[in-house]
């Protein structure tokens, strides 16, 4: 059985890290595609989550907000069960929440590495596991989708911890694709290059300060080297996620989908 064989009339997605940036754009796009969306982010971002929910209402969509720390097992399982309680089912899990501290290898404390892995790897693992259990119970397949990065394909300087975590996300995703295929569940990650969100602004600030150059210079440099002459927008990434969540992606699984405008070539 696959999602394309048995598409339910209601389609429900969870998006983590939904309060801003890429997660916000994915939530709005999935709502536009007819998904009812459970919006999850840290409780400290509740106001922003409510704003996203209001924006979804404005375009005629339906959403619920469920404050969740993706590093906490009980909270992730509660996210899935509350989603099912309030929206009736779960078809798509978008494990988007992530953090990207910049830190040279020699200066990195093991605690920082643990923190990065806690959000980026443990968070994705818990989201995939809790969602897959629900999807298997429903018996009509599902889609697991997670945020990776071009940093999950090749490591760069000063972000080794982040890159290692995104390599791990890709490995978890491949394992999920292999083990859950028999239930009609696909698993794919999206790998953006630079997306000009708050996360990126912070990366630019850290890198330019390390190099003693003006803030924003690194972002501009990345625009200049991109064949399309710009960096990605959150909506560019949301388009890829909408595809991965759609019927058209029924036979796509275990993949790391690059969204780079061509500044990475496969
Ligand atoms: P962002 O910092 O703008 O937003 C991330 C969201 O995740 C925030 O709302 C934050 O509150 C939430 N979050 C952080 N820790 C959490 C936790 N423990 N539990 C729940 N929510 C948590 O980042 P973004 O640029 O929108 O990035 C989204 C994803 O895309 C991340 O996984 C990131 O690694 C990945 N990515 C981003 C870029 C980029 O250039 N911005 C490039 C490649 C991949």
Short mmCIF file of C-alpha atoms and ligand atoms in Angstrom, two decimals:
data_model
loop_
_atom_site.label_atom_id
_atom_site.label_comp_id
_atom_site.label_asym_id
_atom_site.label_seq_id
_atom_site.Cartn_x
_atom_site.Cartn_y
_atom_site.Cartn_z
CA UNK A 1 0.00 0.00 0.00
CA UNK A 2 1.28 3.47 -0.78
CA UNK A 3 0.10 6.99 -0.16
CA UNK A 4 -0.82 7.22 -3.86
CA UNK A 5 -3.00 4.07 -3.67
CA UNK A 6 -4.92 5.20 -0.64
CA UNK A 7 -4.84 8.96 -0.43
CA UNK A 8 -7.19 9.90 2.41
CA UNK A 9 -9.49 12.88 1.85
CA UNK A 10 -7.94 14.69 4.80
CA UNK A 11 -4.18 15.02 4.76
CA UNK A 12 -2.34 16.04 7.89
CA UNK A 13 1.26 17.19 8.28
CA UNK A 14 3.45 18.05 11.25
CA UNK A 15 6.17 20.68 10.76
CA UNK A 16 8.80 21.23 13.47
CA UNK A 17 10.70 24.50 13.74
CA UNK A 18 7.54 26.02 12.21
CA UNK A 19 7.73 29.41 13.94
CA UNK A 20 10.05 31.07 11.43
CA UNK A 21 12.30 30.71 8.40
CA UNK A 22 12.09 27.55 6.34
CA UNK A 23 9.63 25.82 8.71
CA UNK A 24 7.19 28.73 8.47
CA UNK A 25 7.36 28.69 4.64
CA UNK A 26 6.86 24.90 4.54
CA UNK A 27 3.82 25.18 6.84
CA UNK A 28 2.18 27.84 4.68
CA UNK A 29 2.95 25.95 1.47
CA UNK A 30 1.57 22.65 2.78
CA UNK A 31 -1.57 24.49 3.93
CA UNK A 32 -1.90 25.90 0.40
CA UNK A 33 -1.65 22.33 -0.92
CA UNK A 34 -4.62 21.34 1.28
CA UNK A 35 -2.81 19.85 4.27
CA UNK A 36 -4.04 20.51 7.79
CA UNK A 37 -0.88 21.39 9.67
CA UNK A 38 0.32 20.83 13.25
CA UNK A 39 2.81 23.62 13.91
CA UNK A 40 5.55 22.71 16.39
CA UNK A 41 8.35 24.80 17.86
CA UNK A 42 9.86 25.64 21.25
CA UNK A 43 7.40 27.12 23.78
CA UNK A 44 9.53 30.30 23.74
CA UNK A 45 8.36 30.75 20.11
CA UNK A 46 4.64 30.36 20.90
CA UNK A 47 3.73 33.89 19.77
CA UNK A 48 5.41 33.37 16.40
CA UNK A 49 3.71 29.97 16.05
CA UNK A 50 0.33 31.66 16.64
CA UNK A 51 1.17 34.18 13.91
CA UNK A 52 1.88 31.37 11.44
CA UNK A 53 -1.40 29.77 12.45
CA UNK A 54 -3.24 33.07 11.80
CA UNK A 55 -1.53 33.36 8.38
CA UNK A 56 -2.71 29.84 7.52
CA UNK A 57 -6.26 30.78 8.54
CA UNK A 58 -6.09 33.85 6.28
CA UNK A 59 -5.46 31.58 3.25
CA UNK A 60 -8.37 29.34 4.28
CA UNK A 61 -6.28 26.59 5.87
CA UNK A 62 -6.50 24.79 9.20
CA UNK A 63 -3.71 24.37 11.73
CA UNK A 64 -3.05 23.71 15.39
CA UNK A 65 -0.05 24.89 17.39
CA UNK A 66 1.70 22.37 19.63
CA UNK A 67 4.74 23.74 21.52
CA UNK A 68 7.36 20.99 21.41
CA UNK A 69 11.04 20.63 22.16
CA UNK A 70 12.18 18.01 19.64
CA UNK A 71 14.98 16.84 21.93
CA UNK A 72 12.48 15.57 24.53
CA UNK A 73 11.11 12.10 23.74
CA UNK A 74 7.83 12.54 25.67
CA UNK A 75 7.15 15.87 23.94
CA UNK A 76 7.69 14.45 20.45
CA UNK A 77 5.41 11.48 21.15
CA UNK A 78 2.84 13.91 22.61
CA UNK A 79 3.16 16.03 19.44
CA UNK A 80 2.13 13.05 17.33
CA UNK A 81 -0.69 11.95 19.64
CA UNK A 82 -2.10 15.50 20.02
CA UNK A 83 -1.98 15.93 16.23
CA UNK A 84 -3.99 12.74 15.76
CA UNK A 85 -6.40 13.77 18.56
CA UNK A 86 -7.00 17.22 17.04
CA UNK A 87 -6.63 16.62 13.29
CA UNK A 88 -7.56 12.95 13.04
CA UNK A 89 -4.47 11.36 11.48
CA UNK A 90 -0.86 11.91 10.35
CA UNK A 91 0.38 11.65 6.77
CA UNK A 92 3.54 13.75 6.62
CA UNK A 93 6.23 14.49 9.22
CA UNK A 94 8.57 17.37 8.37
CA UNK A 95 11.41 17.24 10.91
CA UNK A 96 12.75 20.68 10.11
CA UNK A 97 13.92 22.08 13.47
CA UNK A 98 17.66 22.57 13.70
CA UNK A 99 20.47 24.71 15.08
CA UNK A 100 23.72 25.76 13.39
CA UNK A 101 26.37 27.10 15.74
CA UNK A 102 29.63 28.19 14.11
CA UNK A 103 32.73 27.07 16.00
CA UNK A 104 36.30 26.21 14.94
CA UNK A 105 37.21 22.56 15.55
CA UNK A 106 39.96 23.34 18.08
CA UNK A 107 37.63 25.54 20.17
CA UNK A 108 34.60 23.26 20.18
CA UNK A 109 33.62 21.94 23.61
CA UNK A 110 32.10 18.46 23.64
CA UNK A 111 29.00 20.03 25.25
CA UNK A 112 28.42 22.09 22.11
CA UNK A 113 28.73 18.99 19.93
CA UNK A 114 26.21 17.23 22.21
CA UNK A 115 23.81 20.17 21.94
CA UNK A 116 23.97 20.21 18.14
CA UNK A 117 23.41 16.44 17.98
CA UNK A 118 20.60 16.66 20.48
CA UNK A 119 18.50 18.98 18.30
CA UNK A 120 19.62 18.00 14.80
CA UNK A 121 20.02 14.22 15.17
CA UNK A 122 18.08 13.08 18.26
CA UNK A 123 15.27 15.48 17.22
CA UNK A 124 14.97 14.02 13.72
CA UNK A 125 15.28 10.47 15.06
CA UNK A 126 12.44 11.00 17.57
CA UNK A 127 10.22 12.71 14.99
CA UNK A 128 10.75 9.93 12.45
CA UNK A 129 10.21 7.15 15.01
CA UNK A 130 7.07 8.61 16.61
CA UNK A 131 5.56 9.50 13.21
CA UNK A 132 6.39 6.12 11.64
CA UNK A 133 4.69 4.24 14.49
CA UNK A 134 1.51 6.27 13.92
CA UNK A 135 1.68 5.85 10.13
CA UNK A 136 2.17 2.07 10.46
CA UNK A 137 -0.86 1.94 12.78
CA UNK A 138 -2.96 3.84 10.23
CA UNK A 139 -1.89 1.42 7.47
CA UNK A 140 -1.99 3.90 4.58
CA UNK A 141 1.67 4.82 4.19
CA UNK A 142 3.18 8.22 4.86
CA UNK A 143 6.01 10.62 4.20
CA UNK A 144 8.99 11.29 6.45
CA UNK A 145 10.92 14.41 5.44
CA UNK A 146 13.82 16.05 7.29
CA UNK A 147 16.07 19.07 7.02
CA UNK A 148 19.57 18.13 5.92
CA UNK A 149 21.85 20.58 4.10
CA UNK A 150 24.66 20.74 1.57
CA UNK A 151 26.60 20.58 4.87
CA UNK A 152 25.32 17.01 5.10
CA UNK A 153 27.06 16.21 1.82
CA UNK A 154 30.45 17.88 2.32
CA UNK A 155 31.97 19.43 5.42
CA UNK A 156 33.18 23.03 5.55
CA UNK A 157 35.51 24.81 7.98
CA UNK A 158 34.21 26.11 11.34
CA UNK A 159 30.98 24.11 11.14
CA UNK A 160 32.26 20.54 11.67
CA UNK A 161 29.74 19.81 14.45
CA UNK A 162 26.83 21.02 12.33
CA UNK A 163 28.06 19.13 9.27
CA UNK A 164 28.55 15.93 11.26
CA UNK A 165 24.97 16.21 12.54
CA UNK A 166 23.60 16.67 9.02
CA UNK A 167 25.62 13.66 7.75
CA UNK A 168 23.92 11.72 10.57
CA UNK A 169 20.48 12.97 9.50
CA UNK A 170 21.14 11.61 6.02
CA UNK A 171 22.13 8.22 7.49
CA UNK A 172 19.01 8.07 9.68
CA UNK A 173 16.91 8.94 6.66
CA UNK A 174 18.44 6.17 4.58
CA UNK A 175 17.77 3.67 7.39
CA UNK A 176 14.16 4.85 7.64
CA UNK A 177 13.68 4.49 3.87
CA UNK A 178 15.01 0.92 3.99
CA UNK A 179 13.02 -0.19 7.04
CA UNK A 180 9.69 1.57 6.44
CA UNK A 181 9.32 1.02 2.69
CA UNK A 182 7.28 -2.13 3.33
CA UNK A 183 4.66 0.04 5.07
CA UNK A 184 4.39 2.43 2.10
CA UNK A 185 6.34 5.09 4.00
CA UNK A 186 8.96 7.08 2.09
CA UNK A 187 11.81 9.03 3.71
CA UNK A 188 13.70 11.90 2.09
CA UNK A 189 15.78 14.88 3.19
CA UNK A 190 16.12 18.31 1.61
CA UNK A 191 19.59 19.80 1.25
CA UNK A 192 19.52 23.56 0.80
CA UNK A 193 22.49 25.78 0.17
CA UNK A 194 22.33 29.25 1.77
CA UNK A 195 18.78 30.27 2.72
CA UNK A 196 18.60 33.83 4.00
CA UNK A 197 16.84 33.21 7.33
CA UNK A 198 17.74 34.23 10.90
CA UNK A 199 19.91 31.11 11.11
CA UNK A 200 21.90 32.25 8.10
CA UNK A 201 22.19 35.83 9.41
CA UNK A 202 23.83 34.41 12.51
CA UNK A 203 26.21 32.25 10.45
CA UNK A 204 27.18 35.29 8.37
CA UNK A 205 27.73 37.36 11.53
CA UNK A 206 29.99 34.69 13.06
CA UNK A 207 32.03 34.06 9.91
CA UNK A 208 32.51 37.73 8.99
CA UNK A 209 33.51 38.54 12.57
CA UNK A 210 36.09 35.68 12.54
CA UNK A 211 37.47 37.01 9.25
CA UNK A 212 37.36 40.65 10.40
CA UNK A 213 35.22 41.70 7.43
CA UNK A 214 31.95 43.62 7.25
CA UNK A 215 28.76 41.78 8.26
CA UNK A 216 26.77 40.68 5.21
CA UNK A 217 29.88 40.31 3.02
CA UNK A 218 29.84 36.51 3.18
CA UNK A 219 26.15 36.39 2.25
CA UNK A 220 26.82 38.61 -0.76
CA UNK A 221 29.79 36.43 -1.77
CA UNK A 222 27.51 33.38 -1.74
CA UNK A 223 24.97 35.22 -3.91
CA UNK A 224 27.72 36.15 -6.37
CA UNK A 225 29.01 32.57 -6.79
CA UNK A 226 25.55 31.07 -7.28
CA UNK A 227 24.80 30.46 -10.99
CA UNK A 228 21.33 31.95 -10.43
CA UNK A 229 22.88 35.06 -8.83
CA UNK A 230 21.01 34.77 -5.54
CA UNK A 231 20.69 32.65 -2.42
CA UNK A 232 17.61 30.51 -1.70
CA UNK A 233 14.41 31.82 -0.18
CA UNK A 234 12.47 29.75 2.38
CA UNK A 235 9.79 29.39 -0.32
CA UNK A 236 12.31 27.69 -2.65
CA UNK A 237 12.79 25.00 -0.01
CA UNK A 238 9.07 24.78 0.73
CA UNK A 239 8.53 23.95 -2.98
CA UNK A 240 10.79 20.90 -2.68
CA UNK A 241 9.03 19.77 0.50
CA UNK A 242 5.63 20.18 -1.17
CA UNK A 243 6.88 17.93 -3.99
CA UNK A 244 8.19 15.30 -1.54
CA UNK A 245 4.83 15.34 0.26
CA UNK A 246 2.86 15.05 -3.00
CA UNK A 247 1.57 12.04 -4.95
CA UNK A 248 4.19 12.81 -7.61
CA UNK A 249 6.93 11.75 -5.18
CA UNK A 250 5.37 8.33 -4.41
CA UNK A 251 8.41 6.45 -5.74
CA UNK A 252 11.10 8.79 -4.36
CA UNK A 253 12.68 7.46 -1.18
CA UNK A 254 16.01 7.47 0.66
CA UNK A 255 17.12 10.56 -1.25
CA UNK A 256 19.00 13.74 -0.35
CA UNK A 257 17.36 16.37 -2.56
CA UNK A 258 19.61 19.35 -3.30
CA UNK A 259 18.01 22.79 -3.57
CA UNK A 260 21.01 24.92 -4.45
CA UNK A 261 20.42 26.92 -7.62
CA UNK A 262 23.41 25.03 -9.01
CA UNK A 263 26.12 26.17 -6.58
CA UNK A 264 26.40 22.45 -5.73
CA UNK A 265 26.51 19.95 -8.57
CA UNK A 266 25.74 16.26 -8.16
P1 LIG B 1 15.86 29.17 11.90
O1 LIG B 1 16.87 29.28 12.99
O2 LIG B 1 15.39 30.42 11.23
O3 LIG B 1 14.58 28.38 12.44
C1 LIG B 1 14.73 27.17 13.15
C2 LIG B 1 13.52 26.94 14.02
O4 LIG B 1 13.76 25.73 14.76
C3 LIG B 1 13.32 28.06 15.05
O5 LIG B 1 11.97 28.50 15.03
C4 LIG B 1 13.69 27.41 16.38
O6 LIG B 1 12.96 27.91 17.49
C5 LIG B 1 13.35 25.95 16.10
N1 LIG B 1 14.03 25.05 17.04
C6 LIG B 1 15.33 25.08 17.44
N2 LIG B 1 15.55 24.14 18.37
C7 LIG B 1 14.37 23.48 18.55
C8 LIG B 1 13.96 22.42 19.39
N3 LIG B 1 14.80 21.84 20.25
N4 LIG B 1 12.68 21.99 19.32
C9 LIG B 1 11.80 22.58 18.47
N5 LIG B 1 12.13 23.61 17.66
C10 LIG B 1 13.40 24.05 17.70
O7 LIG B 1 16.47 28.15 10.83
P2 LIG B 1 16.12 27.89 9.28
O8 LIG B 1 17.14 28.60 8.48
O9 LIG B 1 14.68 28.09 9.03
O10 LIG B 1 16.50 26.34 9.19
C11 LIG B 1 15.54 25.27 9.25
C12 LIG B 1 16.27 23.96 8.97
O11 LIG B 1 16.91 24.01 7.69
C13 LIG B 1 17.36 23.63 9.99
O12 LIG B 1 17.35 22.26 10.28
C14 LIG B 1 18.64 24.01 9.26
O13 LIG B 1 19.76 23.29 9.72
C15 LIG B 1 18.28 23.67 7.83
N6 LIG B 1 19.09 24.41 6.84
C16 LIG B 1 19.13 25.78 6.84
C17 LIG B 1 19.92 26.45 5.92
C18 LIG B 1 20.03 27.95 5.88
O14 LIG B 1 20.90 28.48 5.15
N7 LIG B 1 19.18 28.70 6.58
C19 LIG B 1 20.67 25.72 4.97
C20 LIG B 1 20.60 24.33 5.00
C21 LIG B 1 19.79 23.68 5.94
#
